[in-house]
Short mmCIF file of C-alpha atoms in Angstrom, two decimals:
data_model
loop_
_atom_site.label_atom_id
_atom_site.label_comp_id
_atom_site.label_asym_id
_atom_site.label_seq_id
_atom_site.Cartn_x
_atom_site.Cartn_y
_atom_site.Cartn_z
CA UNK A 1257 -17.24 19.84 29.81
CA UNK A 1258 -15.26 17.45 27.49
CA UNK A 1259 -11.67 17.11 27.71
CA UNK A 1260 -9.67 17.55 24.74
CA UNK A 1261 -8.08 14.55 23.23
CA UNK A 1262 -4.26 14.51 24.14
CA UNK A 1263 -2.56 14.68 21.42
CA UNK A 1264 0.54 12.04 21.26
CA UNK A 1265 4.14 13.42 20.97
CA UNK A 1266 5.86 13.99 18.24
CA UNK A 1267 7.71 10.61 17.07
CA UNK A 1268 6.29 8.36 20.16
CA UNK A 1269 5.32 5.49 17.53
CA UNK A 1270 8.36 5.62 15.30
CA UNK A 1271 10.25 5.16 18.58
CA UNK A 1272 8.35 2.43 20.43
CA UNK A 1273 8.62 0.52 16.94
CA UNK A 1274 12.13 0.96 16.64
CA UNK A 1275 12.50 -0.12 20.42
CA UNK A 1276 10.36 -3.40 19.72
CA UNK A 1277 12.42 -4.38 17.25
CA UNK A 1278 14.53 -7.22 19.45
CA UNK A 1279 11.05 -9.13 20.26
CA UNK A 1280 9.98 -8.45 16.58
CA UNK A 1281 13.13 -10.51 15.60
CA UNK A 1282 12.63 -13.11 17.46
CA UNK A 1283 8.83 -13.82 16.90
CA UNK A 1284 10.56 -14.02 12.96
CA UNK A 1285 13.08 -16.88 14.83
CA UNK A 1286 10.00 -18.62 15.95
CA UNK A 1287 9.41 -19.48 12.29
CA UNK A 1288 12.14 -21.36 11.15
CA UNK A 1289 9.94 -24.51 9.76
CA UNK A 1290 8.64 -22.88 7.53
CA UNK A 1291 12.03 -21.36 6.34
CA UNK A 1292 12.89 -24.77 5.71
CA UNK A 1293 9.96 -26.04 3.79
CA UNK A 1294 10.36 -22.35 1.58
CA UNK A 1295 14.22 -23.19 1.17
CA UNK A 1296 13.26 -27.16 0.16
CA UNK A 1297 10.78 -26.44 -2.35
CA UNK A 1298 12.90 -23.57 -4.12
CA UNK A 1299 14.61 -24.45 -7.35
CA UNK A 1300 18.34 -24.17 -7.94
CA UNK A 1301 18.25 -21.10 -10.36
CA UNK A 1302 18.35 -17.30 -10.73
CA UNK A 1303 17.17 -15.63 -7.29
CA UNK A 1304 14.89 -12.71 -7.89
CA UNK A 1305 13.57 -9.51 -5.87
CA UNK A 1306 10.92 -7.22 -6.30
CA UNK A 1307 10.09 -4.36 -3.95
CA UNK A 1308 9.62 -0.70 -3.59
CA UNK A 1309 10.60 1.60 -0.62
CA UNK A 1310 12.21 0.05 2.52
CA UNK A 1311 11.93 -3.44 0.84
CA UNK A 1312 13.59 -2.75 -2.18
CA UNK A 1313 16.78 -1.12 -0.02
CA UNK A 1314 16.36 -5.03 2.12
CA UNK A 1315 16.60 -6.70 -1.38
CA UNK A 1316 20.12 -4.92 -1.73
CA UNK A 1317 20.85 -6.52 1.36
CA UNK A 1318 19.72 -10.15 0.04
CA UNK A 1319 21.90 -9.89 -3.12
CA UNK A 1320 25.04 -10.43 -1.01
CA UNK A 1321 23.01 -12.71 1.23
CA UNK A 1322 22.07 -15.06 -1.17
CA UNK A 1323 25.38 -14.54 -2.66
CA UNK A 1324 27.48 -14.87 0.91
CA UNK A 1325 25.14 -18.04 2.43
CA UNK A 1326 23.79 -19.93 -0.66
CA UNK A 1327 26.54 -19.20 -3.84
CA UNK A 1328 23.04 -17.91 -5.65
CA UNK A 1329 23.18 -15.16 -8.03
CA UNK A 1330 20.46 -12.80 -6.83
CA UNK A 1331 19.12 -9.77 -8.44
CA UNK A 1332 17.02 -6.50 -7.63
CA UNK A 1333 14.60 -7.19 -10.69
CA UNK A 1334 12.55 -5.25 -12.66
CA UNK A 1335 9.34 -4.51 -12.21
CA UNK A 1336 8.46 -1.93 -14.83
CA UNK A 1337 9.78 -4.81 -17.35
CA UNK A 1338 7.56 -7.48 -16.49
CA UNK A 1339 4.84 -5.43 -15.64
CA UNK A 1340 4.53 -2.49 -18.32
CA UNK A 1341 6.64 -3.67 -20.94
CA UNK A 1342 5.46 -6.95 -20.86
CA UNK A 1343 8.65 -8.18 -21.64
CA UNK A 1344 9.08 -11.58 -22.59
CA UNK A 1345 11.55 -12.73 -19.61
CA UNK A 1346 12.67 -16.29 -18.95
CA UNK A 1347 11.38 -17.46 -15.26
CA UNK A 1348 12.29 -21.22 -15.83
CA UNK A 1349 14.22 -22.46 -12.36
CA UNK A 1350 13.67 -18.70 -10.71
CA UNK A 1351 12.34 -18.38 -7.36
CA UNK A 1352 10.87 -14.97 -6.98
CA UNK A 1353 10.74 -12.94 -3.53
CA UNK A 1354 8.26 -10.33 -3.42
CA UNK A 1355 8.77 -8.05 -0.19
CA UNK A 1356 6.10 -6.32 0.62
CA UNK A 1357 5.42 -5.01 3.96
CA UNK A 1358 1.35 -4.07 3.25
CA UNK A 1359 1.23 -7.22 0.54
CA UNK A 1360 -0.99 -4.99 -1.56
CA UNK A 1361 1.40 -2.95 -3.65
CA UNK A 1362 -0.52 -3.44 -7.17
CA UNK A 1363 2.59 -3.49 -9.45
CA UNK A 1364 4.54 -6.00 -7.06
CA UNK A 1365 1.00 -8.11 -7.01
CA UNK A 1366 0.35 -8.25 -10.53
CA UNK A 1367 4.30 -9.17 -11.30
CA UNK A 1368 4.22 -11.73 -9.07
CA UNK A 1369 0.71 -13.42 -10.99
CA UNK A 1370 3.15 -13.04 -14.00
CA UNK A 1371 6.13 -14.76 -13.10
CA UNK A 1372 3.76 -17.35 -11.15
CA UNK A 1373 2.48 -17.94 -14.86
CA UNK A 1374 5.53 -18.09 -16.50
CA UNK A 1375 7.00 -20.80 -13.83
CA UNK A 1376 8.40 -19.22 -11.43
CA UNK A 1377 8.59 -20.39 -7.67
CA UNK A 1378 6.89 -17.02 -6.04
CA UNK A 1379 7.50 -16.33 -2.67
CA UNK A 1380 5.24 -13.62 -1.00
CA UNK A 1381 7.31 -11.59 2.42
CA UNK A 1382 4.74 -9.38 4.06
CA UNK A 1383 3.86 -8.60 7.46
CA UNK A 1384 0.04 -9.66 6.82
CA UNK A 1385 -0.65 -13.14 5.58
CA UNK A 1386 -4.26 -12.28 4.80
CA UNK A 1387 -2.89 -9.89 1.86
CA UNK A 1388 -3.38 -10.23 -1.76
CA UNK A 1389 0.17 -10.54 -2.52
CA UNK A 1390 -0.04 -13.68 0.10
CA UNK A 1391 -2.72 -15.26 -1.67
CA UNK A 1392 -1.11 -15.21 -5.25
CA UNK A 1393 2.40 -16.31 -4.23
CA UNK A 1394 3.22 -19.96 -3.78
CA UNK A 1395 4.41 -19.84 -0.59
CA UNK A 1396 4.25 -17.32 2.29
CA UNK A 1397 6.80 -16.01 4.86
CA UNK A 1398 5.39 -14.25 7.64
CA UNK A 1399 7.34 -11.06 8.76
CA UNK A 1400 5.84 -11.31 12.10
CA UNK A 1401 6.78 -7.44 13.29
CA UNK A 1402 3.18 -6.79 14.73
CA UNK A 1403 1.35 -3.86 13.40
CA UNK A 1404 3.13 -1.17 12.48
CA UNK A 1405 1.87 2.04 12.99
CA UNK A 1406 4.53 4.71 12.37
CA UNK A 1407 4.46 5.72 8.48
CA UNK A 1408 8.30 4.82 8.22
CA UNK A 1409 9.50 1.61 8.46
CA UNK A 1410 11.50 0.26 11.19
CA UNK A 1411 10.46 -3.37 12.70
CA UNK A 1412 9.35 -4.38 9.27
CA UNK A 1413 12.15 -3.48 7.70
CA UNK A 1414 14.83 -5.26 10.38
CA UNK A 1415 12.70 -8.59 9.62
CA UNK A 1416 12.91 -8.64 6.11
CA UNK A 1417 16.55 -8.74 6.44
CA UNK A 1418 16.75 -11.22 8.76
CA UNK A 1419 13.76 -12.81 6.28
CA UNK A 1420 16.32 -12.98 3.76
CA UNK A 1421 19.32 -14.17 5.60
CA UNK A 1422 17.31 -16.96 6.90
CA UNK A 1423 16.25 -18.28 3.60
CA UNK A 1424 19.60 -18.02 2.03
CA UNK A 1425 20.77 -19.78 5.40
CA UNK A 1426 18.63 -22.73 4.57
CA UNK A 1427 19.35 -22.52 1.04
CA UNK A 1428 22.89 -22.85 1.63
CA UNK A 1429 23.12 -25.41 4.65
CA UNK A 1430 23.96 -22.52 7.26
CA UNK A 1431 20.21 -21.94 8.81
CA UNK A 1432 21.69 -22.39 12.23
CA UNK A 1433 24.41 -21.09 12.26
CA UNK A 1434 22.49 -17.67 10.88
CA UNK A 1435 19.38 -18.68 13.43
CA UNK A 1436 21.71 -17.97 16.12
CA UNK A 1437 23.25 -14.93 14.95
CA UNK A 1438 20.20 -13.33 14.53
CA UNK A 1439 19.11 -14.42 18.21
CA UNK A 1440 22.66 -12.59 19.28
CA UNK A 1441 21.61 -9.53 17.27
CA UNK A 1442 18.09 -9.70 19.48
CA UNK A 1443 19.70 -9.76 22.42
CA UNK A 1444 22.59 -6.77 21.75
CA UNK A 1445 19.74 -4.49 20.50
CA UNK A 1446 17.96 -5.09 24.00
CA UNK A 1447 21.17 -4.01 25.46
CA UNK A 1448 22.58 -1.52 23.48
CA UNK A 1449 19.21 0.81 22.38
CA UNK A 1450 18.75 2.73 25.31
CA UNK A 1451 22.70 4.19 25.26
CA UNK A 1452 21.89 4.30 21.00
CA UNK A 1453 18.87 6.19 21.80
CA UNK A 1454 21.09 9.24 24.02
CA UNK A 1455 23.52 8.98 21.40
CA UNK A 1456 21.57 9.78 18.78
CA UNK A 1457 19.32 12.46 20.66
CA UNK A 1458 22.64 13.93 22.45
CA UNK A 1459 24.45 14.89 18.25
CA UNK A 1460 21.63 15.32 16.43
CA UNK A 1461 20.82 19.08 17.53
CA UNK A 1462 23.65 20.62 15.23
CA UNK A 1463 21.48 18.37 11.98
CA UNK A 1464 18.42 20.58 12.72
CA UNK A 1465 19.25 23.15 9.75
CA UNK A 1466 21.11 20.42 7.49
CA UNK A 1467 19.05 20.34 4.03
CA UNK A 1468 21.35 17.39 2.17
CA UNK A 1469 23.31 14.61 3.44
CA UNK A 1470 24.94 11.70 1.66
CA UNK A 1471 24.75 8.04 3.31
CA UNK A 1472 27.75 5.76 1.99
CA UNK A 1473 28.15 2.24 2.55
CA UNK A 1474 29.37 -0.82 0.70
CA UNK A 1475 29.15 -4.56 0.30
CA UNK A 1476 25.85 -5.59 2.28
CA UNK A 1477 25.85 -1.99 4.54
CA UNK A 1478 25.45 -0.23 1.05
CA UNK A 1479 21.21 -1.53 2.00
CA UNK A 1480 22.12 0.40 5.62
CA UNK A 1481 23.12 3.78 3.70
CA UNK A 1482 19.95 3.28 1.21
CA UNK A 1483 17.81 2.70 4.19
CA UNK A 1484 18.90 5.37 6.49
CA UNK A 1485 18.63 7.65 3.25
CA UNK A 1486 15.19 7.30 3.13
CA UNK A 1487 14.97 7.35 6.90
CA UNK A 1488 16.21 11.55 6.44
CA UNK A 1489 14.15 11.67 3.66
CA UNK A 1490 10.99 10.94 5.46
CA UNK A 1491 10.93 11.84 8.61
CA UNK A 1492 13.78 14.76 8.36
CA UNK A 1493 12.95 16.65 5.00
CA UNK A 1494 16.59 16.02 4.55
CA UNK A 1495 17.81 15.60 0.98
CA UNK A 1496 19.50 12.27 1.38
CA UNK A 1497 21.30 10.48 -1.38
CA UNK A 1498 22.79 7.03 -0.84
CA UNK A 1499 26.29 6.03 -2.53
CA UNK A 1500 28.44 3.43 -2.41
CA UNK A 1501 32.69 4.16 -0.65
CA UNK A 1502 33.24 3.95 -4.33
CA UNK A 1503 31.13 6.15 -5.74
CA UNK A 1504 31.71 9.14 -4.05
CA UNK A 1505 34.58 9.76 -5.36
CA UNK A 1506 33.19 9.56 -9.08
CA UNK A 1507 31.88 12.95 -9.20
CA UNK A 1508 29.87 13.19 -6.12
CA UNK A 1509 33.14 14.02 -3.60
CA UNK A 1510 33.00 17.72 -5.17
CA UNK A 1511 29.87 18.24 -4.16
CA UNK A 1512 31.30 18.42 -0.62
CA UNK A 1513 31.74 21.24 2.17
CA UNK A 1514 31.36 22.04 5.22
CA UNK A 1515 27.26 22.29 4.98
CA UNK A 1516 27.13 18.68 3.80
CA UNK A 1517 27.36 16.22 6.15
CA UNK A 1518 27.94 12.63 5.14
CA UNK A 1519 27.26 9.35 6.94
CA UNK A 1520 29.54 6.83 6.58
CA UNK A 1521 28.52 3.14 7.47
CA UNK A 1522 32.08 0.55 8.50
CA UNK A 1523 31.82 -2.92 8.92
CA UNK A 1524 35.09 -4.86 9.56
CA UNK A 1525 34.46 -6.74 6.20
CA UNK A 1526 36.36 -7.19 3.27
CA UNK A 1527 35.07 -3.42 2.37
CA UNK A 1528 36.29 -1.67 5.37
CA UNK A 1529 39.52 -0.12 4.07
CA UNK A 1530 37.26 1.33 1.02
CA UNK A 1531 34.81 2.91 3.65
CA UNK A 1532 37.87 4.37 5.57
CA UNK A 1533 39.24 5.33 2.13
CA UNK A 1534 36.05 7.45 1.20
CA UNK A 1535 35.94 8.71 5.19
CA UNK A 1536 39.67 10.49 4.07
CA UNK A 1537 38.17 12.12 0.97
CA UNK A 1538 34.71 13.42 2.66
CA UNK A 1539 37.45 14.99 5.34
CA UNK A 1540 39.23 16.50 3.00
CA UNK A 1541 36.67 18.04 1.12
CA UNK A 1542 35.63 19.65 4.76
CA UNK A 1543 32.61 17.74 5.02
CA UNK A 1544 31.00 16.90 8.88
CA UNK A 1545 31.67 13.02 8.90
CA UNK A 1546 29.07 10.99 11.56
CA UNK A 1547 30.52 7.28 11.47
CA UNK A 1548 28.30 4.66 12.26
CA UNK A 1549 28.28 0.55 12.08
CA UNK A 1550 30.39 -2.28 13.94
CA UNK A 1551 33.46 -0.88 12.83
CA UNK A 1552 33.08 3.36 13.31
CA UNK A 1553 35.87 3.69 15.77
CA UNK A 1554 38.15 2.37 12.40
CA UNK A 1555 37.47 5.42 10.60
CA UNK A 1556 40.16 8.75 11.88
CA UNK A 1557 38.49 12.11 11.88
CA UNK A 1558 34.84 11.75 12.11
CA UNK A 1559 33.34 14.17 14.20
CA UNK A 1560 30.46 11.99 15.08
CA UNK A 1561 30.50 8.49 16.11
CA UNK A 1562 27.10 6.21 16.36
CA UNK A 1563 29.16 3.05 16.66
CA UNK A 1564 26.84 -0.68 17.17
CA UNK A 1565 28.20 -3.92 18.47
CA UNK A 1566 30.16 -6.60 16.31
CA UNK A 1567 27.85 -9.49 16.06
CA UNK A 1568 28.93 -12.80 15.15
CA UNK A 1569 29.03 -12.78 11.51
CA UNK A 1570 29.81 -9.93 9.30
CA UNK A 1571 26.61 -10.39 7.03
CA UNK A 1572 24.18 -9.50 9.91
CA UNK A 1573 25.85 -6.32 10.95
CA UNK A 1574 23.37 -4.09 8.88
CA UNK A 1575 20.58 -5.61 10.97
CA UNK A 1576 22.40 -3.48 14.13
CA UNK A 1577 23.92 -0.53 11.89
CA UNK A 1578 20.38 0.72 10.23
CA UNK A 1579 19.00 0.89 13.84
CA UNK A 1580 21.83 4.09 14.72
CA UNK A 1581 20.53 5.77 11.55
CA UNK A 1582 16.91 4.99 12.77
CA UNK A 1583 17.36 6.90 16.03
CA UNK A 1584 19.04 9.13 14.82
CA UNK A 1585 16.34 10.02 11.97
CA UNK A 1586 13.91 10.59 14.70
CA UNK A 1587 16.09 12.72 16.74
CA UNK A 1588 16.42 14.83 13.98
CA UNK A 1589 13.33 14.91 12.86
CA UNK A 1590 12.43 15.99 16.36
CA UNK A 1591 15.32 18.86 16.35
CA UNK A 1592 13.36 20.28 13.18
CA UNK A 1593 9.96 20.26 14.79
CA UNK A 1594 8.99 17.52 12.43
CA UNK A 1595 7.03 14.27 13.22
CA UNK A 1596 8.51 11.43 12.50
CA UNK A 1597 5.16 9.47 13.25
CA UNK A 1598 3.24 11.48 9.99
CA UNK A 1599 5.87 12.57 7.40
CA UNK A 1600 4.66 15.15 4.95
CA UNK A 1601 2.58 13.47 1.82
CA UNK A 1602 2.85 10.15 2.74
CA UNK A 1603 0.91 7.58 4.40
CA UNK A 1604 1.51 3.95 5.12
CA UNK A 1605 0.88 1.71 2.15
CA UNK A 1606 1.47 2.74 -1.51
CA UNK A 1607 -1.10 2.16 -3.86
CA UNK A 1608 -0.41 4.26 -6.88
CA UNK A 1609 0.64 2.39 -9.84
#
């Protein structure tokens, strides 16, 4: 008599990813040649980014990297304009990034043939170099992450950060000095993710009847609070909206009590004393408060701390802070009887127009 097929535990991909995310970074590292050659063939004008999903909340990040390493203006752009508008747009001197984990997103494709057209410099990201979005771009950067099995994003989306740090390293002279960051990021992750891993599974029980959560950030970690967003959104049912320090306070703030917990992402950047600003108001208002990122212990009051090492340089904390809201996602997720591995209505690659 056969035996029946065992059937996997609930989250058992979505964690292994997030755990192989160190060696994922560095198999990215391996690549910096052709970093180089992308970064020496680019032209000196406007910076542009196309995604959807995870890789549009990394494209927030590369605004303030390309910004931070290069002194290039960069921009989430639009792909509805190019694409179903058929607006007339002037790509002279752009260099186009299109991230794209599955490189067959048809929209992202076909804007990228466009701007190709028009004169851009296309650059495809994806995590398979056989994709269609690899063949129509003018140069290729390999995420390297391995497959990725889990329906939500974890490796893939790590790499596309450090993807674009390492480009606007090169860009702007710094591609070692950002080279070894990331390897110092690589090695705290293998350090720190097995005490991340209790943390996150030891606070996440009281989150198991939470319906709606806000995720705040600013500055670069304002891509952390995006990402993590989706993270509950996925694999938690949560209702998660991401907001900048900022804008919580611009209507959002009275939306606030005691059944709607906010995450708060710190770096000790030039935005902390925003972040602990908005931490003050959220307490106020009665809200649960989890602070996360380099800088959590900076922030009085929260009742929840998911706190990541410093690394080297500022810019590269989010590549440590989105990994807290990653674990704790899945612990969540796991608290509700949920699987994080096969979220409700989704599946891995997008193909709807």
């Amino acid at each position: 008599m056969s035996q029946p097929e065992a059937v996997p535990e609930p989250g058992v991909q979505f964690l292994a990813e997030i755990r192989e995310q160190p060696a994922a970074l560095r198999r990215l590292l391996e690549q910096r040649a052709e970093f180089r050659d992308v970064a020496a063939r680019a032209p000196a004008g406007l910076v542009r980014m196309v995604a959807h999903g995870s890789s549009d909340n990394a494209a927030s990040y590369g605004v303030y990297a390309f910004g931070l390493l290069a002194g290039r203006t960069a921009l989430r752009d639009s792909i509805s304009l190019t694409v179903y508008y058929a607006a007339e747009l002037d790509f002279a001197d752009s260099t186009v990034i299109a991230l794209s984990q599955s490189g067959r997103t048809p929209d992202v494709l076909e804007y990228v043939m466009r701007a190709r057209r028009a004169g851009a410099f296309t650059i495809a990201v994806t995590n398979d170099e056989r994709s269609a979005l690899a063949d129509a771009a003018d140069a290729v950067i390999p995420l390297a992450a391995g497959a990725e099995h889990a329906v939500a994003a974890t490796k893939t989306y790590l790499n596309t950060l450090a993807a674009l740090a390492l480009v606007a390293a090169e860009l702007g002279g710094r591609g070692d000095e950002v080279a070894d960051g990331l390897d110092w990021v690589a090695g705290a992750l293998e350090r720190e993710l097995p005490l991340l891993e209790r943390e996150a599974a030891a606070i996440a029980v009281p989150f198991a009847s939470v319906g709606r959560m806000f995720a705040i950030g600013r500055g670069p970690e304002f891509a952390t609070a995006r990402e993590i967003a989706l993270k509950l959104l996925e694999t938690c049912q949560i209702a998660a909206e991401p907001l900048t320090a900022t804008d919580l306070a611009h209507g959002p703030v009275a939306a606030l009590d005691p059944l709607f917990p906010v995450w708060a992402v710190a770096t000790p950047d030039e935005s902390l004393d925003v972040v602990v600003e908005a931490a003050a108001r959220i307490r106020e208002a009665g809200a649960t408060l989890i602070a996360s990122g380099p800088a959590a212990n900076a922030i009085p009051d929260a009742q929840y701390r998911l706190p990541v090492p410093k690394p080297p340089m500022p810019l590269l904390a989010p590549l440590l802070s989105v990994v807290a809201g990653q674990l704790f996602a899945g612990a969540v997720a796991r608290a509700k009887g949920l699987d994080p591995d096969r979220p409700r209505g989704l599946s891995k690659v997008t193909m709807a127009r």
